[in-house]
Short mmCIF file of N, CA and C in Angstrom, two decimals:
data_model
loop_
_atom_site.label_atom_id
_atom_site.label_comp_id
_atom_site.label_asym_id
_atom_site.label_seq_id
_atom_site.Cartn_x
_atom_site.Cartn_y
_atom_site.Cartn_z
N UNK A 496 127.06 151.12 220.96
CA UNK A 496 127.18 150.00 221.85
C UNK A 496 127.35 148.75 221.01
N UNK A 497 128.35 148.18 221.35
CA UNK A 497 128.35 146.87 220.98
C UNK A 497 128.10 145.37 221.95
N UNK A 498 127.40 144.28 220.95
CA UNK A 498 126.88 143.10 221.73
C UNK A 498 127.76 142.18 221.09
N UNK A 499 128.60 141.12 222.25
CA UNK A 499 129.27 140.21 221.85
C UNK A 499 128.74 138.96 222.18
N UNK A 500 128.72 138.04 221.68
CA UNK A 500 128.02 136.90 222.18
C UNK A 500 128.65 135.91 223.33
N UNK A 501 127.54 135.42 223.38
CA UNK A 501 127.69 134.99 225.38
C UNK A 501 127.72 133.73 224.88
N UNK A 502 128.50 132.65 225.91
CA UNK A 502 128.20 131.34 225.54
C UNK A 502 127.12 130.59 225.73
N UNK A 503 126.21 131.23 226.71
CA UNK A 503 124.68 130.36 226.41
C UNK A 503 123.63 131.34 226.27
N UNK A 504 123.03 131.50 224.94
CA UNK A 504 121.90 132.44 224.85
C UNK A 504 120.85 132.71 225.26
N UNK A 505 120.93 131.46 225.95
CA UNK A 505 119.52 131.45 226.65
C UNK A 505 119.31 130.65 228.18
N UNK A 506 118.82 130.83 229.19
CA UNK A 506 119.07 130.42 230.60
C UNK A 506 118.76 128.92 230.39
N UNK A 507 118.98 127.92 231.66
CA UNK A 507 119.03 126.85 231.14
C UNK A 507 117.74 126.49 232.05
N UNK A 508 116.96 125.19 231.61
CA UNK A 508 115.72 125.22 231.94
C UNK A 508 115.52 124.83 233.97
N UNK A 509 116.62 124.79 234.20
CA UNK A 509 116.77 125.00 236.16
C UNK A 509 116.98 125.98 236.22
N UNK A 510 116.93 127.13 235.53
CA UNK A 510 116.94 128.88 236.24
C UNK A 510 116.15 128.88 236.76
N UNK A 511 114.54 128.18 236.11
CA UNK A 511 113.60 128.85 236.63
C UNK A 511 112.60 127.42 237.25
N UNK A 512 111.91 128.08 238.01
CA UNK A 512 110.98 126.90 239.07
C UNK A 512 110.29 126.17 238.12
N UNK A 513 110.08 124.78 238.78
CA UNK A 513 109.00 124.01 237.87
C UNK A 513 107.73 123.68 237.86
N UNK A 514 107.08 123.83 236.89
CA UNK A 514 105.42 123.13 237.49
C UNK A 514 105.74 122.38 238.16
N UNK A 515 104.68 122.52 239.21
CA UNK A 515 104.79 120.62 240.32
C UNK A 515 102.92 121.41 240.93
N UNK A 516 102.67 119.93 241.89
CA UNK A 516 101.53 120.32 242.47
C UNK A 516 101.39 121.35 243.18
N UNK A 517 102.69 121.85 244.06
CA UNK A 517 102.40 122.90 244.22
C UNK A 517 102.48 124.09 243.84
N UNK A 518 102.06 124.46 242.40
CA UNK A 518 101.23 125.66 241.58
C UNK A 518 102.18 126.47 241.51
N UNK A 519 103.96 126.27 241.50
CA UNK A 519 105.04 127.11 240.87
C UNK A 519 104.56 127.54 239.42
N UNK A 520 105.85 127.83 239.19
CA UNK A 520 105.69 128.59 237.91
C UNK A 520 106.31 127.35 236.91
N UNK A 521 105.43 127.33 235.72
CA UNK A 521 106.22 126.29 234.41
C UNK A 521 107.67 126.93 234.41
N UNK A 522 108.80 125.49 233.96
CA UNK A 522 109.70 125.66 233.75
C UNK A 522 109.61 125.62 231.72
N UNK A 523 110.67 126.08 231.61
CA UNK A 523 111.29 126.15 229.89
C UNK A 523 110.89 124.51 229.77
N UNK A 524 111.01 123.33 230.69
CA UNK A 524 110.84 122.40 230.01
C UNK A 524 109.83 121.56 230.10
N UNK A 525 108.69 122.63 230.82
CA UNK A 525 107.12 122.03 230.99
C UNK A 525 106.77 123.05 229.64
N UNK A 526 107.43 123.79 229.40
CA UNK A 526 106.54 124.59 228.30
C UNK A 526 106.83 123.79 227.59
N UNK A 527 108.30 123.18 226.85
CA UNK A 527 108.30 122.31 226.15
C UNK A 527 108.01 121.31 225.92
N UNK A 528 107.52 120.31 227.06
CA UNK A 528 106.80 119.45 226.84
C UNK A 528 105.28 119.82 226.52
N UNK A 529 104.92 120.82 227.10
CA UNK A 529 103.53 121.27 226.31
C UNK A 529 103.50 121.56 224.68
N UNK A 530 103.98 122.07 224.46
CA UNK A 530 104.23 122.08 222.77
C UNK A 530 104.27 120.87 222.13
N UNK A 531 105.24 119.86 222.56
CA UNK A 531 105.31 118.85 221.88
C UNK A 531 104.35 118.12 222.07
N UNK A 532 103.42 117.82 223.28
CA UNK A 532 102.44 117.09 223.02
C UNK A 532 101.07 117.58 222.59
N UNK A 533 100.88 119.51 222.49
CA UNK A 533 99.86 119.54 221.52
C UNK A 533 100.47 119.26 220.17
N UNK A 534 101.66 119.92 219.73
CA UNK A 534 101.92 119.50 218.71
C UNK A 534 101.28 118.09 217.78
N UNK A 535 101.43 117.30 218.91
CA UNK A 535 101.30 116.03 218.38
C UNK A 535 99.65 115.49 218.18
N UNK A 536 98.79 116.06 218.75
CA UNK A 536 97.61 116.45 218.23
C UNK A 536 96.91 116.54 217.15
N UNK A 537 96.76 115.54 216.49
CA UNK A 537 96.60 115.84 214.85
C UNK A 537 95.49 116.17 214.97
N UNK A 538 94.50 116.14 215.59
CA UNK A 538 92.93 116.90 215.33
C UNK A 538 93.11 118.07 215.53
N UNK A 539 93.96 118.48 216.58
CA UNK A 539 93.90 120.13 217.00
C UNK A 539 94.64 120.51 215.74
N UNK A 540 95.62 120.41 215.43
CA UNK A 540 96.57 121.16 214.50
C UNK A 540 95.53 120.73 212.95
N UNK A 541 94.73 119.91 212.82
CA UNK A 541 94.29 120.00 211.62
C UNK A 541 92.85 120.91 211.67
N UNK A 542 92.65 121.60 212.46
CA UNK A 542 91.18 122.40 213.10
C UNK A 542 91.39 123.86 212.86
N UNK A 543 93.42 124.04 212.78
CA UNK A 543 93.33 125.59 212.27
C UNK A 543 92.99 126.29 211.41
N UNK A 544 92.13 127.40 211.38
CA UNK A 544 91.98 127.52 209.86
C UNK A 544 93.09 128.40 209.52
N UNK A 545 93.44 128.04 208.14
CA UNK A 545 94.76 128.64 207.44
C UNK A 545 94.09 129.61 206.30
N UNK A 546 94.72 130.96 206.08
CA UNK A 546 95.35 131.76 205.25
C UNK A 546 95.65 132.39 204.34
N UNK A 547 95.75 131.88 203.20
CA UNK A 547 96.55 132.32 202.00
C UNK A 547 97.93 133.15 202.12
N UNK A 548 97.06 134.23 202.58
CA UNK A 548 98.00 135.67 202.99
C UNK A 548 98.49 135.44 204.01
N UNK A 549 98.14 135.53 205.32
CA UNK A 549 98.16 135.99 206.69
C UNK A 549 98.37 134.81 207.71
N UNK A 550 99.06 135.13 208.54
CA UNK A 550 99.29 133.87 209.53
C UNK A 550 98.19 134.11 210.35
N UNK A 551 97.81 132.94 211.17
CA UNK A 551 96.58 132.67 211.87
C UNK A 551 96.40 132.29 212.90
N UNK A 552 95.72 132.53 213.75
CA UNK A 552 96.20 131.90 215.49
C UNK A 552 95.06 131.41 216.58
N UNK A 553 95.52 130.92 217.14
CA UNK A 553 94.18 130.19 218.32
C UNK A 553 94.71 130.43 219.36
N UNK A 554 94.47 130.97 220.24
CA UNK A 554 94.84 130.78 221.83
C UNK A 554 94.63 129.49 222.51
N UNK A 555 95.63 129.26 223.23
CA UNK A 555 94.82 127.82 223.91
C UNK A 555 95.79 127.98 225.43
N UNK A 556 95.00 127.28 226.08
CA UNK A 556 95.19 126.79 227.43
C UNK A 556 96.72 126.66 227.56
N UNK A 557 97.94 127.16 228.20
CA UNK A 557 99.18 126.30 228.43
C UNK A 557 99.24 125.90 230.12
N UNK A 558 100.51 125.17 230.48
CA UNK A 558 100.15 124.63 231.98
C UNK A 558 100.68 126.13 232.95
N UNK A 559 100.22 126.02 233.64
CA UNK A 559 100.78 126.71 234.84
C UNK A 559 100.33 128.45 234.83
N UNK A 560 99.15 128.15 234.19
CA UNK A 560 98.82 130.06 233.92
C UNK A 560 99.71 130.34 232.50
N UNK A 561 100.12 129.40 231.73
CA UNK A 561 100.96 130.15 230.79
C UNK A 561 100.06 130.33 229.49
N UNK A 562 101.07 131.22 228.73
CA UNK A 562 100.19 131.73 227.50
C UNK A 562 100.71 131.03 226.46
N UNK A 563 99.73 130.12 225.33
CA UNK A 563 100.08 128.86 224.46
C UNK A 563 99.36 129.62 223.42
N UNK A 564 99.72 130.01 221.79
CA UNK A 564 99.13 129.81 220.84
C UNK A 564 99.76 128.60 219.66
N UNK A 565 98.18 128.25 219.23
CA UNK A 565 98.62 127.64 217.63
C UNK A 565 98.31 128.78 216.24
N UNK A 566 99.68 128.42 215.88
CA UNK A 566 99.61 129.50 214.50
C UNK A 566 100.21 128.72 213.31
N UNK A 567 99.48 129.10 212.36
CA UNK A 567 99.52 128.73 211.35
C UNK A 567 100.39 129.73 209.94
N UNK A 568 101.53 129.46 209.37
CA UNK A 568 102.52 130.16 208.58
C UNK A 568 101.95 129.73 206.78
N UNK A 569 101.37 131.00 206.16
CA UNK A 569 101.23 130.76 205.07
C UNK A 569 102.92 130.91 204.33
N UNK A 570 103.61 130.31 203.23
CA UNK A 570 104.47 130.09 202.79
C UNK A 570 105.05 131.44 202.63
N UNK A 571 106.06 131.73 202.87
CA UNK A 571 106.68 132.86 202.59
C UNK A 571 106.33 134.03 203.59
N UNK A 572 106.00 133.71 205.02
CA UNK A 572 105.39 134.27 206.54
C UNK A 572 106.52 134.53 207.42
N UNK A 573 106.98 135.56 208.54
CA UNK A 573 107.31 135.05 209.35
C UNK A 573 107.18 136.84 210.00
N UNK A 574 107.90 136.78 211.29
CA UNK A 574 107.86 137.66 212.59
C UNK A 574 108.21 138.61 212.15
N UNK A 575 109.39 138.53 211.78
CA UNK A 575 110.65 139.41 212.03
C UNK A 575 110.96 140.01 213.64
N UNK A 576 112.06 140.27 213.67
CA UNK A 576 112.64 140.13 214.89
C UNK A 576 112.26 140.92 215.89
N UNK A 577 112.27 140.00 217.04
CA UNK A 577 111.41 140.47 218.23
C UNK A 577 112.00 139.82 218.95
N UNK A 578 111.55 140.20 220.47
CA UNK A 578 111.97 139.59 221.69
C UNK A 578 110.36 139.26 222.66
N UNK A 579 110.63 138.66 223.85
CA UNK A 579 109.25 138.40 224.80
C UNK A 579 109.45 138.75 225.54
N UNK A 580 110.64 139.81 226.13
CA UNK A 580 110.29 140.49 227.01
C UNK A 580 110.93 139.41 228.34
N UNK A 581 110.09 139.33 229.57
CA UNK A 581 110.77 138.87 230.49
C UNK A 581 110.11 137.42 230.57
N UNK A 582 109.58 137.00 229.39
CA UNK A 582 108.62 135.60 229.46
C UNK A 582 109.91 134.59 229.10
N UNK A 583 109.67 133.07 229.58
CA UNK A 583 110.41 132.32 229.12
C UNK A 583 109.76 131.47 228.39
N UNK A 584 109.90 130.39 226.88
CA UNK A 584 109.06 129.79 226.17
C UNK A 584 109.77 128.59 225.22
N UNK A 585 108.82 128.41 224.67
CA UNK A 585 109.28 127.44 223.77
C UNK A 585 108.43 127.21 222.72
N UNK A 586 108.62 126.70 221.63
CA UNK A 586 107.95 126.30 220.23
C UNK A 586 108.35 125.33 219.46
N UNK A 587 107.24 124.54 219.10
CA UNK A 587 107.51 123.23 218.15
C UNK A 587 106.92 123.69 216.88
N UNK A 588 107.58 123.07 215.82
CA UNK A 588 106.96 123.25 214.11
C UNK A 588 105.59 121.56 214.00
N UNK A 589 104.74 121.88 214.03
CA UNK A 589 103.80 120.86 214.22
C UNK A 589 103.67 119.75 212.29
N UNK A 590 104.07 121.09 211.81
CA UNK A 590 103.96 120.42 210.25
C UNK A 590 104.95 121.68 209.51
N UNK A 591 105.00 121.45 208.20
CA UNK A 591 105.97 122.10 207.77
C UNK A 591 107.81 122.12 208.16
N UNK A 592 108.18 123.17 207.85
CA UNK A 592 109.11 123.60 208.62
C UNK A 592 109.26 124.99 208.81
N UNK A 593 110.13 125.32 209.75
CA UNK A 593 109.78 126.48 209.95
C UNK A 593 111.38 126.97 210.03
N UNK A 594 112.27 128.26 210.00
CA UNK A 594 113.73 128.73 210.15
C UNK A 594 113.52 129.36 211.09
N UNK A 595 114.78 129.51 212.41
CA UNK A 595 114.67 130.69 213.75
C UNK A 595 115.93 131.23 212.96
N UNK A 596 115.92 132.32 213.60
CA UNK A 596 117.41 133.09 213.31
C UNK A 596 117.18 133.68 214.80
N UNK A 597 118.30 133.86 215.55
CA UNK A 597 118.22 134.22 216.95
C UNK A 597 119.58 134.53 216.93
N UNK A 598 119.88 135.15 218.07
CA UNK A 598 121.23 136.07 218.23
C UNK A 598 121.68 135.09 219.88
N UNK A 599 122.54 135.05 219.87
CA UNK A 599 123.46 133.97 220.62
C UNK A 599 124.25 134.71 221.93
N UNK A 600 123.70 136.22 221.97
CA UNK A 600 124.06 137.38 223.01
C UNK A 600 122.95 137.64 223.46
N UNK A 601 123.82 138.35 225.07
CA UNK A 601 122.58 139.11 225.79
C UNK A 601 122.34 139.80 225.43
N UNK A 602 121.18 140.97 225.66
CA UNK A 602 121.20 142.04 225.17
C UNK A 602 120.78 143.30 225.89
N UNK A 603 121.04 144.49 226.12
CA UNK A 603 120.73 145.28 227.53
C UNK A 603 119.41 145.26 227.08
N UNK A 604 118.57 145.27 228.45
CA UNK A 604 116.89 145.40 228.46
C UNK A 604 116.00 146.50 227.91
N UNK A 605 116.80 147.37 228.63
CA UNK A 605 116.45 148.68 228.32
C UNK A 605 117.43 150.52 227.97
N UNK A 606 117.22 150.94 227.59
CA UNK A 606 118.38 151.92 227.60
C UNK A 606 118.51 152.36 226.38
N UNK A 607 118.41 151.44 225.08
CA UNK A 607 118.71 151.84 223.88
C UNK A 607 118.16 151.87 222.74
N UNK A 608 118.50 152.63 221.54
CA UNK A 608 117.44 152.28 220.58
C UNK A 608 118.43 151.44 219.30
N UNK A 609 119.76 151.42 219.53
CA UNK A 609 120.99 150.94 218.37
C UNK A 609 121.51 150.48 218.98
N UNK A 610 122.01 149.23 218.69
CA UNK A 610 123.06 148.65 219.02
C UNK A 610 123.71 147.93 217.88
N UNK A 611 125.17 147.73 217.81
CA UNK A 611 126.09 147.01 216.37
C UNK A 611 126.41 145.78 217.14
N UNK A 612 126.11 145.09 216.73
CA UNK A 612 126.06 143.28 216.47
C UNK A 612 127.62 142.69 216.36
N UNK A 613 128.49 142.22 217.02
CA UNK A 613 130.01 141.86 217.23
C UNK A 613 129.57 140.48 216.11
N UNK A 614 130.51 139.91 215.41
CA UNK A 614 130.87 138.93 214.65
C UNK A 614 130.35 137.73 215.62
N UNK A 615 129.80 136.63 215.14
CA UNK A 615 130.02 135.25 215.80
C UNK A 615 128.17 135.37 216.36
N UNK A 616 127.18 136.18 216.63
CA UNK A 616 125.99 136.37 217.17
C UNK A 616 125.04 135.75 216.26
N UNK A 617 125.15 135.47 215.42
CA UNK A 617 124.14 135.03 214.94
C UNK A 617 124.04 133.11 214.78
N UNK A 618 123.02 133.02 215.00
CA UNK A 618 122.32 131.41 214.61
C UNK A 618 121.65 131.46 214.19
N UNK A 619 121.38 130.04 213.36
CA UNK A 619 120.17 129.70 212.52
C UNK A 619 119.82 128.31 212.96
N UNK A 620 118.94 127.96 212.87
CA UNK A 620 117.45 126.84 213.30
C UNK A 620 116.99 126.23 212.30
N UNK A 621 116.60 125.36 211.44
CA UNK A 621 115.67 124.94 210.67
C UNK A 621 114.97 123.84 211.68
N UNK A 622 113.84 123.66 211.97
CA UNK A 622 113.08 122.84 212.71
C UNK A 622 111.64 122.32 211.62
N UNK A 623 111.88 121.45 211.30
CA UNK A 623 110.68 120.62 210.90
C UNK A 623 110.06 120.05 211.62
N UNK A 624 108.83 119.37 210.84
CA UNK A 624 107.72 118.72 212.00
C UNK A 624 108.50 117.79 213.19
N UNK A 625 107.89 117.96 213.98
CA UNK A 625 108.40 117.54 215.66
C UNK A 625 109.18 118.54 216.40
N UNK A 626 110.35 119.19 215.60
CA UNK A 626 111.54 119.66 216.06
C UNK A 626 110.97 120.80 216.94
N UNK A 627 111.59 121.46 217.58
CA UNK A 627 111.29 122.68 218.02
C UNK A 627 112.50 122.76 219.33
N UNK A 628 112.29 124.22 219.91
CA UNK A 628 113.00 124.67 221.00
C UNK A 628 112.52 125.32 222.49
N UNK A 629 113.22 125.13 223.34
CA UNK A 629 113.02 126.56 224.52
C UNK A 629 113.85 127.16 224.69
N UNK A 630 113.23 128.48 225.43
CA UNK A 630 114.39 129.82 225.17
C UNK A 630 114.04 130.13 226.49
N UNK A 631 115.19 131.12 227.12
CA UNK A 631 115.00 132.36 228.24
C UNK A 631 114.68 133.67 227.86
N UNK A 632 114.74 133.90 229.14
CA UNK A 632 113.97 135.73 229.10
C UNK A 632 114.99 136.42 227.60
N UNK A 633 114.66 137.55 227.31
CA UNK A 633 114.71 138.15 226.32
C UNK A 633 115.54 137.55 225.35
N UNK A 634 114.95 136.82 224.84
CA UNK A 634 115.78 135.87 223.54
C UNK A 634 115.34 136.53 222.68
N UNK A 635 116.40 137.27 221.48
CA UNK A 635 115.75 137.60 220.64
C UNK A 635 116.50 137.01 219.27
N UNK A 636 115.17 137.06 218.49
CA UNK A 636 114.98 135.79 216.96
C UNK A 636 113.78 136.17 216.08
N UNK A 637 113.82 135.76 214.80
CA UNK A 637 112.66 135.52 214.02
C UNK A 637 112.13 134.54 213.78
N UNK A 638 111.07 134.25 213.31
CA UNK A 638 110.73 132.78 212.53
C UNK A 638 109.75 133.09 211.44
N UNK A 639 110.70 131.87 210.47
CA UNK A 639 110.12 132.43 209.44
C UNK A 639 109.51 130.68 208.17
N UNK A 640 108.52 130.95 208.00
CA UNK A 640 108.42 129.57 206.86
C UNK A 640 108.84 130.37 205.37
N UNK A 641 109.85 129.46 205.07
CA UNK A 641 110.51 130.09 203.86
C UNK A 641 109.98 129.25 202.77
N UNK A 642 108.76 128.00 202.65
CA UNK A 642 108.30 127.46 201.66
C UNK A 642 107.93 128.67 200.70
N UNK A 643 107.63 127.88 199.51
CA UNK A 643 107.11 128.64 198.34
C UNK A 643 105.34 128.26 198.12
N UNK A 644 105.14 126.79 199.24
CA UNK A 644 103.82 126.51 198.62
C UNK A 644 103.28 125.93 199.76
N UNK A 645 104.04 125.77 200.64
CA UNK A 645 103.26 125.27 201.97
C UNK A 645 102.85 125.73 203.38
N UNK A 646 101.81 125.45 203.34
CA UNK A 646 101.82 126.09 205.02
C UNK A 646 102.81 125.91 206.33
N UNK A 647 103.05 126.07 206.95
CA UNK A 647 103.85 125.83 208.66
C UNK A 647 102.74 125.99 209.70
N UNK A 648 102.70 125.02 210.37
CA UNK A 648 101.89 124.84 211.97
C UNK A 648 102.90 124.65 212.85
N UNK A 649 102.58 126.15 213.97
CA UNK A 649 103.81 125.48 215.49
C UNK A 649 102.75 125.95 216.42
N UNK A 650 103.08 125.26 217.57
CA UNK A 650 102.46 125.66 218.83
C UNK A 650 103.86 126.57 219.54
N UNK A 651 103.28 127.23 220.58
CA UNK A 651 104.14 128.25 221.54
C UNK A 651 103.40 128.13 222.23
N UNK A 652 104.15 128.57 223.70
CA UNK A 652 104.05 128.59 225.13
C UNK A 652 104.66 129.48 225.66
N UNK A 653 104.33 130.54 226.54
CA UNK A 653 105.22 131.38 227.31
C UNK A 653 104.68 131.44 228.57
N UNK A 654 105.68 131.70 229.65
CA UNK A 654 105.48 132.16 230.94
C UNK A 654 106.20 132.95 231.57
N UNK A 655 106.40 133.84 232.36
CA UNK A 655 104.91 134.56 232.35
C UNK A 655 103.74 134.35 231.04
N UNK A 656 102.49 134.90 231.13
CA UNK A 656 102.45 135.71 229.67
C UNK A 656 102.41 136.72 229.40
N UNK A 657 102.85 136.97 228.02
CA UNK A 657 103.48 137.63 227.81
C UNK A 657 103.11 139.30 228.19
N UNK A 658 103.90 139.87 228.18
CA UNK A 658 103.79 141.20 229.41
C UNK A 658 104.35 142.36 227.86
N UNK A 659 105.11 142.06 227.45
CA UNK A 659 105.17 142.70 225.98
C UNK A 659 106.35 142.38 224.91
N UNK A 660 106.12 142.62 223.53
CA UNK A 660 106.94 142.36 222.76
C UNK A 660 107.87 143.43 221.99
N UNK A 661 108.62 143.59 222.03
CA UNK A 661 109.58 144.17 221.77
C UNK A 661 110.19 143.78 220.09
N UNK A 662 110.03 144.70 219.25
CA UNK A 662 110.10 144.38 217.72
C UNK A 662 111.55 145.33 216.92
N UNK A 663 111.63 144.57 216.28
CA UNK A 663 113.28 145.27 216.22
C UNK A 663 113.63 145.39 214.55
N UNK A 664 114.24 146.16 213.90
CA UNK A 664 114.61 145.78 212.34
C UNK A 664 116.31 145.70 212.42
N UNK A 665 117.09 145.17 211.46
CA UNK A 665 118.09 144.86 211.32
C UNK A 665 118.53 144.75 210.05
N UNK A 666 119.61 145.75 210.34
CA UNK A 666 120.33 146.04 208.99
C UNK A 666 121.84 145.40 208.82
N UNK A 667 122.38 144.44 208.42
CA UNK A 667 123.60 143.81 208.55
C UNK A 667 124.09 143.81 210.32
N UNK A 668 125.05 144.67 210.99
CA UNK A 668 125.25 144.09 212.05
C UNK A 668 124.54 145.08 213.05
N UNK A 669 123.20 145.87 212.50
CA UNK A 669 123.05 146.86 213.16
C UNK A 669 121.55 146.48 213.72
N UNK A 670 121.14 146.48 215.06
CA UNK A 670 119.95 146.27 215.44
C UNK A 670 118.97 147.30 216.04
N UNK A 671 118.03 147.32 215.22
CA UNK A 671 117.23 148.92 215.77
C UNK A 671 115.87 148.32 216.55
N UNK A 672 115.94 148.95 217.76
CA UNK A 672 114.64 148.93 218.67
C UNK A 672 113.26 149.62 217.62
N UNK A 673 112.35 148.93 217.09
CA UNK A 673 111.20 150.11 217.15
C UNK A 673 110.01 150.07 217.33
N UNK A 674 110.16 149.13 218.08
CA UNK A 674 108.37 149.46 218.45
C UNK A 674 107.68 148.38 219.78
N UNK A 675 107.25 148.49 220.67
CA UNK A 675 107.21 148.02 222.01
C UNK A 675 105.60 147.89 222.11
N UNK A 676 105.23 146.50 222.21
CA UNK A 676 103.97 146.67 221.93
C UNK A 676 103.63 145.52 223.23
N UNK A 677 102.32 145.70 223.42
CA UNK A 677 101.56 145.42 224.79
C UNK A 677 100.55 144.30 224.41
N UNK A 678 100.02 143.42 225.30
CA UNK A 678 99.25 142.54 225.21
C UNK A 678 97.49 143.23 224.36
N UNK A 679 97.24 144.36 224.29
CA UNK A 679 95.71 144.52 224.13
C UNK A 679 96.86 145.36 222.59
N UNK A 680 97.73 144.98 221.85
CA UNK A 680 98.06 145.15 220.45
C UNK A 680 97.73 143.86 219.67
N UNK A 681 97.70 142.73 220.41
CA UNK A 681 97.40 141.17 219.78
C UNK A 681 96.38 140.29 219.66
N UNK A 682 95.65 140.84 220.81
CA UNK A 682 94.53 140.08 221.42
C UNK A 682 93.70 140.74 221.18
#
């Protein structure tokens, strides 16, 4: 199977309903404004404890029932590629910087374990402190702090939350499903 890329990778933040008083669901751009203003939080983001080795995380409150962590990227950290499943989200780099690499196609949900990657799918991100993004349902990307000596702080937000993650390896244009993991794998 092959994936060709779509012209918008990700839904746009009126796909989906917005926080309001009456208790909808966060939109992509209430999550994003949630990020950016914990982000901007210098007591919270200076309260994480960081690392050496291992990235590090806090759960916190997001609006609308959504699921928000702060994590902390020891230098040379990141995901590797994954998806969220049917959550929609967003993330700011609070300090540091941080690289996305994300694929710029849809991708079928379910059905497969290979798929070959068409020319033109790939993007790259560098987001430093402030910067950050929102995404739609199954966006899939890495993030990674590519320092040699510094930490990375971002906040995230998803909504739903998250229901499961979907982890993938990649070999030049080839993308392998392997491993499907559930909320009581993280928490």
């Amino acid at each position: 199977m092959s994936v060709s890329p779509s012209a918008s990778p990700s839904a746009s933040p009126s796909a989906f309903p917005s926080a309001n008083p009456s208790g909808s669901a966060p939109s992509q751009a209430d999550l994003y404004d949630f990020v950016r203003r914990t982000a901007a939080d210098s007591e919270l983001i200076s309260s994480l404890p960081l690392d050496p080795e291992g990235r590090t995380w806090v759960r916190l409150d997001g609006p609308g029932g959504s699921e928000a962590w702060l994590i902390g990227w020891p230098p040379g950290t990141g995901t590797g590629w994954h998806d969220h499943a049917d959550s929609v989200g967003a993330f700011l780099t609070a300090s540091g910087e941080l690289r996305e690499n994300s694929l710029a196609a849809r991708l079928p949900t379910d059905g497969w374990k290979t798929l070959e990657l068409s020319e033109g799918v790939d993007r790259e991100r560098r987001l430093g402190a402030g910067q950050g993004r929102a995404f739609g349902r199954h966006h899939v990307h890495e993030v990674l702090n590519e320092s040699t000596d510094r930490h990375a702080i971002s906040v995230h937000a998803y909504y739903p939350p998250l229901p499961q993650i979907r982890r993938y390896s990649r070999s030049g244009p080839v993308l392998r499903l392997e491993q499907v993991e559930r909320p009581e794998d993280w928490q």
